[in-house]
Amino acid sequence: MPAWTVAPEASDSPAAAALWRAYYTEVSDRWYLLHEGRRTDPAELEREIAAERGADLAPPRGLLLVARHGGEPAGTAGVRLLDAATAELKRVFLLPGMRGRGGAALLVGAAEQTARELGAGRMVLDTRGDLVEARALYARLGYAETEPHNDAAYAEHWYGKSLR
């Protein structure tokens, strides 16, 4: 069985850029299909993918992790410091064909270790209500729902976890 690996990678690497495109396309299409019965307009998709390249997921205050399965890019998780004690988990994603193989828990665990190495004692995140798989994953990994820690446009659920 192919092995999982997780390692830091620049957000503008070919693998990270392709995974960002897959992630954004999926979550955007899910939102538009749920609320408007259509997929994301291609021009909007290109504009939004280009606008958010992940510069905040780079040292010294963040990191993007790329998971590979059998050497092939399969998913991502990002970490960024919000303050000296709090890190935020971003862009947790696995390609659809890679789900159910333990990669998501591995990615989140690696992100938590990265946050600790950055000095954080707490991890927070936000997600949408329709991303039920993500919400189930976070609950399974010990994240508890909290009060909002941001006013992100699409955030509907906020979670936190002590890293100590």
mmCIF file with all atom_site columns, C-alpha atoms in Angstrom:
data_model
loop_
_atom_site.group_PDB
_atom_site.id
_atom_site.type_symbol
_atom_site.label_atom_id
_atom_site.label_alt_id
_atom_site.label_comp_id
_atom_site.label_asym_id
_atom_site.label_entity_id
_atom_site.label_seq_id
_atom_site.pdbx_PDB_ins_code
_atom_site.Cartn_x
_atom_site.Cartn_y
_atom_site.Cartn_z
_atom_site.occupancy
_atom_site.B_iso_or_equiv
_atom_site.pdbx_formal_charge
_atom_site.auth_seq_id
_atom_site.auth_comp_id
_atom_site.auth_asym_id
_atom_site.auth_atom_id
_atom_site.pdbx_PDB_model_num
ATOM 1   C CA . MET A 1 1   ? 0.000   0.000  0.000   1.00 0.00 ? 1   MET A CA 1
ATOM 2   C CA . PRO A 1 2   ? 1.423   3.450  -0.897  1.00 0.00 ? 2   PRO A CA 1
ATOM 3   C CA . ALA A 1 3   ? 2.644   5.543  2.026   1.00 0.00 ? 3   ALA A CA 1
ATOM 4   C CA . TRP A 1 4   ? 1.575   9.032  3.067   1.00 0.00 ? 4   TRP A CA 1
ATOM 5   C CA . THR A 1 5   ? 4.124   11.807 3.478   1.00 0.00 ? 5   THR A CA 1
ATOM 6   C CA . VAL A 1 6   ? 3.534   15.381 4.608   1.00 0.00 ? 6   VAL A CA 1
ATOM 7   C CA . ALA A 1 7   ? 6.047   18.176 4.060   1.00 0.00 ? 7   ALA A CA 1
ATOM 8   C CA . PRO A 1 8   ? 6.127   21.976 3.860   1.00 0.00 ? 8   PRO A CA 1
ATOM 9   C CA . GLU A 1 9   ? 5.814   23.421 0.382   1.00 0.00 ? 9   GLU A CA 1
ATOM 10  C CA . ALA A 1 10  ? 5.652   26.902 -1.112  1.00 0.00 ? 10  ALA A CA 1
ATOM 11  C CA . SER A 1 11  ? 2.080   27.892 -1.912  1.00 0.00 ? 11  SER A CA 1
ATOM 12  C CA . ASP A 1 12  ? 3.113   28.787 -5.466  1.00 0.00 ? 12  ASP A CA 1
ATOM 13  C CA . SER A 1 13  ? 4.678   25.402 -6.260  1.00 0.00 ? 13  SER A CA 1
ATOM 14  C CA . PRO A 1 14  ? 2.961   23.529 -9.105  1.00 0.00 ? 14  PRO A CA 1
ATOM 15  C CA . ALA A 1 15  ? 1.587   20.877 -6.722  1.00 0.00 ? 15  ALA A CA 1
ATOM 16  C CA . ALA A 1 16  ? 0.308   23.408 -4.165  1.00 0.00 ? 16  ALA A CA 1
ATOM 17  C CA . ALA A 1 17  ? -1.226  25.586 -6.880  1.00 0.00 ? 17  ALA A CA 1
ATOM 18  C CA . ALA A 1 18  ? -3.039  22.600 -8.422  1.00 0.00 ? 18  ALA A CA 1
ATOM 19  C CA . LEU A 1 19  ? -4.347  21.508 -5.016  1.00 0.00 ? 19  LEU A CA 1
ATOM 20  C CA . TRP A 1 20  ? -5.497  25.081 -4.241  1.00 0.00 ? 20  TRP A CA 1
ATOM 21  C CA . ARG A 1 21  ? -7.397  25.138 -7.546  1.00 0.00 ? 21  ARG A CA 1
ATOM 22  C CA . ALA A 1 22  ? -9.044  21.793 -6.755  1.00 0.00 ? 22  ALA A CA 1
ATOM 23  C CA . TYR A 1 23  ? -9.911  22.914 -3.204  1.00 0.00 ? 23  TYR A CA 1
ATOM 24  C CA . TYR A 1 24  ? -11.360 26.268 -4.212  1.00 0.00 ? 24  TYR A CA 1
ATOM 25  C CA . THR A 1 25  ? -13.293 24.804 -7.126  1.00 0.00 ? 25  THR A CA 1
ATOM 26  C CA . GLU A 1 26  ? -14.884 22.178 -4.885  1.00 0.00 ? 26  GLU A CA 1
ATOM 27  C CA . VAL A 1 27  ? -15.902 24.467 -2.021  1.00 0.00 ? 27  VAL A CA 1
ATOM 28  C CA . SER A 1 28  ? -17.082 27.213 -4.348  1.00 0.00 ? 28  SER A CA 1
ATOM 29  C CA . ASP A 1 29  ? -19.105 24.844 -6.526  1.00 0.00 ? 29  ASP A CA 1
ATOM 30  C CA . ARG A 1 30  ? -20.650 23.252 -3.422  1.00 0.00 ? 30  ARG A CA 1
ATOM 31  C CA . TRP A 1 31  ? -21.764 26.681 -2.167  1.00 0.00 ? 31  TRP A CA 1
ATOM 32  C CA . TYR A 1 32  ? -23.213 27.801 -5.498  1.00 0.00 ? 32  TYR A CA 1
ATOM 33  C CA . LEU A 1 33  ? -24.942 24.463 -6.132  1.00 0.00 ? 33  LEU A CA 1
ATOM 34  C CA . LEU A 1 34  ? -26.530 24.604 -2.671  1.00 0.00 ? 34  LEU A CA 1
ATOM 35  C CA . HIS A 1 35  ? -27.587 28.257 -2.800  1.00 0.00 ? 35  HIS A CA 1
ATOM 36  C CA . GLU A 1 36  ? -28.083 29.000 -6.496  1.00 0.00 ? 36  GLU A CA 1
ATOM 37  C CA . GLY A 1 37  ? -28.320 25.630 -8.240  1.00 0.00 ? 37  GLY A CA 1
ATOM 38  C CA . ARG A 1 38  ? -25.294 26.251 -10.438 1.00 0.00 ? 38  ARG A CA 1
ATOM 39  C CA . ARG A 1 39  ? -21.535 25.853 -10.485 1.00 0.00 ? 39  ARG A CA 1
ATOM 40  C CA . THR A 1 40  ? -19.140 28.750 -10.005 1.00 0.00 ? 40  THR A CA 1
ATOM 41  C CA . ASP A 1 41  ? -18.882 31.128 -12.936 1.00 0.00 ? 41  ASP A CA 1
ATOM 42  C CA . PRO A 1 42  ? -15.504 30.374 -14.618 1.00 0.00 ? 42  PRO A CA 1
ATOM 43  C CA . ALA A 1 43  ? -14.405 34.040 -14.599 1.00 0.00 ? 43  ALA A CA 1
ATOM 44  C CA . GLU A 1 44  ? -15.192 34.348 -10.896 1.00 0.00 ? 44  GLU A CA 1
ATOM 45  C CA . LEU A 1 45  ? -13.377 31.102 -10.193 1.00 0.00 ? 45  LEU A CA 1
ATOM 46  C CA . GLU A 1 46  ? -10.210 32.327 -11.949 1.00 0.00 ? 46  GLU A CA 1
ATOM 47  C CA . ARG A 1 47  ? -10.384 35.721 -10.226 1.00 0.00 ? 47  ARG A CA 1
ATOM 48  C CA . GLU A 1 48  ? -10.783 34.244 -6.743  1.00 0.00 ? 48  GLU A CA 1
ATOM 49  C CA . ILE A 1 49  ? -8.102  31.568 -7.205  1.00 0.00 ? 49  ILE A CA 1
ATOM 50  C CA . ALA A 1 50  ? -5.657  34.249 -8.374  1.00 0.00 ? 50  ALA A CA 1
ATOM 51  C CA . ALA A 1 51  ? -6.591  36.617 -5.536  1.00 0.00 ? 51  ALA A CA 1
ATOM 52  C CA . GLU A 1 52  ? -5.789  34.170 -2.721  1.00 0.00 ? 52  GLU A CA 1
ATOM 53  C CA . ARG A 1 53  ? -2.437  32.552 -3.393  1.00 0.00 ? 53  ARG A CA 1
ATOM 54  C CA . GLY A 1 54  ? -1.612  31.714 0.229   1.00 0.00 ? 54  GLY A CA 1
ATOM 55  C CA . ALA A 1 55  ? 1.063   34.292 1.011   1.00 0.00 ? 55  ALA A CA 1
ATOM 56  C CA . ASP A 1 56  ? 0.002   34.137 4.687   1.00 0.00 ? 56  ASP A CA 1
ATOM 57  C CA . LEU A 1 57  ? 0.875   30.425 4.741   1.00 0.00 ? 57  LEU A CA 1
ATOM 58  C CA . ALA A 1 58  ? 4.615   31.046 4.568   1.00 0.00 ? 58  ALA A CA 1
ATOM 59  C CA . PRO A 1 59  ? 7.399   31.463 7.113   1.00 0.00 ? 59  PRO A CA 1
ATOM 60  C CA . PRO A 1 60  ? 7.944   33.050 9.494   1.00 0.00 ? 60  PRO A CA 1
ATOM 61  C CA . ARG A 1 61  ? 4.270   33.213 10.616  1.00 0.00 ? 61  ARG A CA 1
ATOM 62  C CA . GLY A 1 62  ? 2.766   30.325 8.677   1.00 0.00 ? 62  GLY A CA 1
ATOM 63  C CA . LEU A 1 63  ? 3.316   27.217 6.629   1.00 0.00 ? 63  LEU A CA 1
ATOM 64  C CA . LEU A 1 64  ? 1.565   25.255 3.900   1.00 0.00 ? 64  LEU A CA 1
ATOM 65  C CA . LEU A 1 65  ? 1.801   21.481 4.159   1.00 0.00 ? 65  LEU A CA 1
ATOM 66  C CA . VAL A 1 66  ? 1.307   19.184 1.178   1.00 0.00 ? 66  VAL A CA 1
ATOM 67  C CA . ALA A 1 67  ? 0.398   15.536 1.659   1.00 0.00 ? 67  ALA A CA 1
ATOM 68  C CA . ARG A 1 68  ? 1.497   13.025 -0.907  1.00 0.00 ? 68  ARG A CA 1
ATOM 69  C CA . HIS A 1 69  ? 0.202   9.491  -1.274  1.00 0.00 ? 69  HIS A CA 1
ATOM 70  C CA . GLY A 1 70  ? 2.617   7.203  -3.049  1.00 0.00 ? 70  GLY A CA 1
ATOM 71  C CA . GLY A 1 71  ? 4.593   10.300 -4.009  1.00 0.00 ? 71  GLY A CA 1
ATOM 72  C CA . GLU A 1 72  ? 1.658   12.024 -5.736  1.00 0.00 ? 72  GLU A CA 1
ATOM 73  C CA . PRO A 1 73  ? 0.200   15.307 -4.396  1.00 0.00 ? 73  PRO A CA 1
ATOM 74  C CA . ALA A 1 74  ? -3.029  14.457 -2.581  1.00 0.00 ? 74  ALA A CA 1
ATOM 75  C CA . GLY A 1 75  ? -3.921  17.247 -0.154  1.00 0.00 ? 75  GLY A CA 1
ATOM 76  C CA . THR A 1 76  ? -3.034  20.318 1.855   1.00 0.00 ? 76  THR A CA 1
ATOM 77  C CA . ALA A 1 77  ? -3.328  21.973 5.240   1.00 0.00 ? 77  ALA A CA 1
ATOM 78  C CA . GLY A 1 78  ? -2.144  25.448 6.126   1.00 0.00 ? 78  GLY A CA 1
ATOM 79  C CA . VAL A 1 79  ? -1.250  27.102 9.408   1.00 0.00 ? 79  VAL A CA 1
ATOM 80  C CA . ARG A 1 80  ? -0.890  30.791 10.161  1.00 0.00 ? 80  ARG A CA 1
ATOM 81  C CA . LEU A 1 81  ? -0.313  32.577 13.426  1.00 0.00 ? 81  LEU A CA 1
ATOM 82  C CA . LEU A 1 82  ? -3.075  34.954 14.452  1.00 0.00 ? 82  LEU A CA 1
ATOM 83  C CA . ASP A 1 83  ? -1.104  36.069 17.494  1.00 0.00 ? 83  ASP A CA 1
ATOM 84  C CA . ALA A 1 84  ? 1.779   34.716 19.569  1.00 0.00 ? 84  ALA A CA 1
ATOM 85  C CA . ALA A 1 85  ? -0.386  32.018 21.185  1.00 0.00 ? 85  ALA A CA 1
ATOM 86  C CA . THR A 1 86  ? -3.010  31.203 18.548  1.00 0.00 ? 86  THR A CA 1
ATOM 87  C CA . ALA A 1 87  ? -2.681  29.554 15.149  1.00 0.00 ? 87  ALA A CA 1
ATOM 88  C CA . GLU A 1 88  ? -5.412  29.172 12.536  1.00 0.00 ? 88  GLU A CA 1
ATOM 89  C CA . LEU A 1 89  ? -5.907  26.008 10.489  1.00 0.00 ? 89  LEU A CA 1
ATOM 90  C CA . LYS A 1 90  ? -6.606  26.745 6.817   1.00 0.00 ? 90  LYS A CA 1
ATOM 91  C CA . ARG A 1 91  ? -7.143  24.872 3.527   1.00 0.00 ? 91  ARG A CA 1
ATOM 92  C CA . VAL A 1 92  ? -7.551  21.352 4.876   1.00 0.00 ? 92  VAL A CA 1
ATOM 93  C CA . PHE A 1 93  ? -8.269  19.419 1.698   1.00 0.00 ? 93  PHE A CA 1
ATOM 94  C CA . LEU A 1 94  ? -7.794  16.013 0.134   1.00 0.00 ? 94  LEU A CA 1
ATOM 95  C CA . LEU A 1 95  ? -8.492  15.171 -3.471  1.00 0.00 ? 95  LEU A CA 1
ATOM 96  C CA . PRO A 1 96  ? -11.761 13.197 -3.645  1.00 0.00 ? 96  PRO A CA 1
ATOM 97  C CA . GLY A 1 97  ? -10.046 9.949  -4.654  1.00 0.00 ? 97  GLY A CA 1
ATOM 98  C CA . MET A 1 98  ? -7.735  10.162 -1.632  1.00 0.00 ? 98  MET A CA 1
ATOM 99  C CA . ARG A 1 99  ? -10.426 10.532 1.018   1.00 0.00 ? 99  ARG A CA 1
ATOM 100 C CA . GLY A 1 100 ? -11.079 7.789  3.549   1.00 0.00 ? 100 GLY A CA 1
ATOM 101 C CA . ARG A 1 101 ? -7.430  6.682  3.677   1.00 0.00 ? 101 ARG A CA 1
ATOM 102 C CA . GLY A 1 102 ? -6.290  8.520  6.814   1.00 0.00 ? 102 GLY A CA 1
ATOM 103 C CA . GLY A 1 103 ? -4.713  11.484 5.053   1.00 0.00 ? 103 GLY A CA 1
ATOM 104 C CA . ALA A 1 104 ? -6.906  14.179 6.597   1.00 0.00 ? 104 ALA A CA 1
ATOM 105 C CA . ALA A 1 105 ? -6.071  13.212 10.178  1.00 0.00 ? 105 ALA A CA 1
ATOM 106 C CA . LEU A 1 106 ? -2.407  12.997 9.221   1.00 0.00 ? 106 LEU A CA 1
ATOM 107 C CA . LEU A 1 107 ? -2.509  16.478 7.678   1.00 0.00 ? 107 LEU A CA 1
ATOM 108 C CA . VAL A 1 108 ? -4.283  18.025 10.662  1.00 0.00 ? 108 VAL A CA 1
ATOM 109 C CA . GLY A 1 109 ? -1.828  16.356 13.043  1.00 0.00 ? 109 GLY A CA 1
ATOM 110 C CA . ALA A 1 110 ? 1.097   17.747 11.058  1.00 0.00 ? 110 ALA A CA 1
ATOM 111 C CA . ALA A 1 111 ? -0.536  21.198 11.062  1.00 0.00 ? 111 ALA A CA 1
ATOM 112 C CA . GLU A 1 112 ? -0.963  21.013 14.837  1.00 0.00 ? 112 GLU A CA 1
ATOM 113 C CA . GLN A 1 113 ? 2.721   20.120 15.236  1.00 0.00 ? 113 GLN A CA 1
ATOM 114 C CA . THR A 1 114 ? 3.657   23.028 12.965  1.00 0.00 ? 114 THR A CA 1
ATOM 115 C CA . ALA A 1 115 ? 1.534   25.378 15.095  1.00 0.00 ? 115 ALA A CA 1
ATOM 116 C CA . ARG A 1 116 ? 3.319   24.170 18.238  1.00 0.00 ? 116 ARG A CA 1
ATOM 117 C CA . GLU A 1 117 ? 6.687   24.755 16.562  1.00 0.00 ? 117 GLU A CA 1
ATOM 118 C CA . LEU A 1 118 ? 5.533   28.306 15.738  1.00 0.00 ? 118 LEU A CA 1
ATOM 119 C CA . GLY A 1 119 ? 4.814   28.791 19.453  1.00 0.00 ? 119 GLY A CA 1
ATOM 120 C CA . ALA A 1 120 ? 1.027   28.431 19.446  1.00 0.00 ? 120 ALA A CA 1
ATOM 121 C CA . GLY A 1 121 ? -0.790  26.743 22.289  1.00 0.00 ? 121 GLY A CA 1
ATOM 122 C CA . ARG A 1 122 ? -4.183  26.844 20.602  1.00 0.00 ? 122 ARG A CA 1
ATOM 123 C CA . MET A 1 123 ? -5.497  26.129 17.116  1.00 0.00 ? 123 MET A CA 1
ATOM 124 C CA . VAL A 1 124 ? -8.679  27.700 15.756  1.00 0.00 ? 124 VAL A CA 1
ATOM 125 C CA . LEU A 1 125 ? -10.522 27.323 12.474  1.00 0.00 ? 125 LEU A CA 1
ATOM 126 C CA . ASP A 1 126 ? -13.743 28.231 10.747  1.00 0.00 ? 126 ASP A CA 1
ATOM 127 C CA . THR A 1 127 ? -15.859 26.347 8.253   1.00 0.00 ? 127 THR A CA 1
ATOM 128 C CA . ARG A 1 128 ? -19.275 26.344 6.617   1.00 0.00 ? 128 ARG A CA 1
ATOM 129 C CA . GLY A 1 129 ? -22.330 24.374 7.639   1.00 0.00 ? 129 GLY A CA 1
ATOM 130 C CA . ASP A 1 130 ? -22.530 22.480 4.340   1.00 0.00 ? 130 ASP A CA 1
ATOM 131 C CA . LEU A 1 131 ? -18.988 21.122 4.740   1.00 0.00 ? 131 LEU A CA 1
ATOM 132 C CA . VAL A 1 132 ? -20.287 18.333 6.965   1.00 0.00 ? 132 VAL A CA 1
ATOM 133 C CA . GLU A 1 133 ? -17.316 16.061 6.311   1.00 0.00 ? 133 GLU A CA 1
ATOM 134 C CA . ALA A 1 134 ? -14.925 18.726 7.581   1.00 0.00 ? 134 ALA A CA 1
ATOM 135 C CA . ARG A 1 135 ? -17.044 19.393 10.660  1.00 0.00 ? 135 ARG A CA 1
ATOM 136 C CA . ALA A 1 136 ? -17.127 15.657 11.462  1.00 0.00 ? 136 ALA A CA 1
ATOM 137 C CA . LEU A 1 137 ? -13.346 15.417 11.008  1.00 0.00 ? 137 LEU A CA 1
ATOM 138 C CA . TYR A 1 138 ? -12.664 18.328 13.356  1.00 0.00 ? 138 TYR A CA 1
ATOM 139 C CA . ALA A 1 139 ? -14.986 16.940 16.022  1.00 0.00 ? 139 ALA A CA 1
ATOM 140 C CA . ARG A 1 140 ? -13.354 13.509 15.728  1.00 0.00 ? 140 ARG A CA 1
ATOM 141 C CA . LEU A 1 141 ? -9.917  15.109 16.162  1.00 0.00 ? 141 LEU A CA 1
ATOM 142 C CA . GLY A 1 142 ? -10.884 16.900 19.373  1.00 0.00 ? 142 GLY A CA 1
ATOM 143 C CA . TYR A 1 143 ? -11.937 20.317 18.118  1.00 0.00 ? 143 TYR A CA 1
ATOM 144 C CA . ALA A 1 144 ? -14.864 21.908 19.954  1.00 0.00 ? 144 ALA A CA 1
ATOM 145 C CA . GLU A 1 145 ? -17.224 24.549 18.592  1.00 0.00 ? 145 GLU A CA 1
ATOM 146 C CA . THR A 1 146 ? -16.470 28.017 19.951  1.00 0.00 ? 146 THR A CA 1
ATOM 147 C CA . GLU A 1 147 ? -17.651 31.560 19.645  1.00 0.00 ? 147 GLU A CA 1
ATOM 148 C CA . PRO A 1 148 ? -16.606 33.255 16.386  1.00 0.00 ? 148 PRO A CA 1
ATOM 149 C CA . HIS A 1 149 ? -12.971 34.334 16.264  1.00 0.00 ? 149 HIS A CA 1
ATOM 150 C CA . ASN A 1 150 ? -13.364 36.184 12.963  1.00 0.00 ? 150 ASN A CA 1
ATOM 151 C CA . ASP A 1 151 ? -15.990 37.665 10.678  1.00 0.00 ? 151 ASP A CA 1
ATOM 152 C CA . ALA A 1 152 ? -15.079 35.715 7.537   1.00 0.00 ? 152 ALA A CA 1
ATOM 153 C CA . ALA A 1 153 ? -17.761 36.010 4.880   1.00 0.00 ? 153 ALA A CA 1
ATOM 154 C CA . TYR A 1 154 ? -18.610 32.315 4.599   1.00 0.00 ? 154 TYR A CA 1
ATOM 155 C CA . ALA A 1 155 ? -17.777 31.158 8.137   1.00 0.00 ? 155 ALA A CA 1
ATOM 156 C CA . GLU A 1 156 ? -20.728 29.571 9.941   1.00 0.00 ? 156 GLU A CA 1
ATOM 157 C CA . HIS A 1 157 ? -18.962 27.362 12.497  1.00 0.00 ? 157 HIS A CA 1
ATOM 158 C CA . TRP A 1 158 ? -15.853 28.103 14.544  1.00 0.00 ? 158 TRP A CA 1
ATOM 159 C CA . TYR A 1 159 ? -13.716 25.532 16.350  1.00 0.00 ? 159 TYR A CA 1
ATOM 160 C CA . GLY A 1 160 ? -10.807 25.526 18.743  1.00 0.00 ? 160 GLY A CA 1
ATOM 161 C CA . LYS A 1 161 ? -8.424  23.041 20.319  1.00 0.00 ? 161 LYS A CA 1
ATOM 162 C CA . SER A 1 162 ? -5.690  23.302 22.912  1.00 0.00 ? 162 SER A CA 1
ATOM 163 C CA . LEU A 1 163 ? -2.339  22.159 21.568  1.00 0.00 ? 163 LEU A CA 1
ATOM 164 C CA . ARG A 1 164 ? -0.824  21.679 25.021  1.00 0.00 ? 164 ARG A CA 1
#
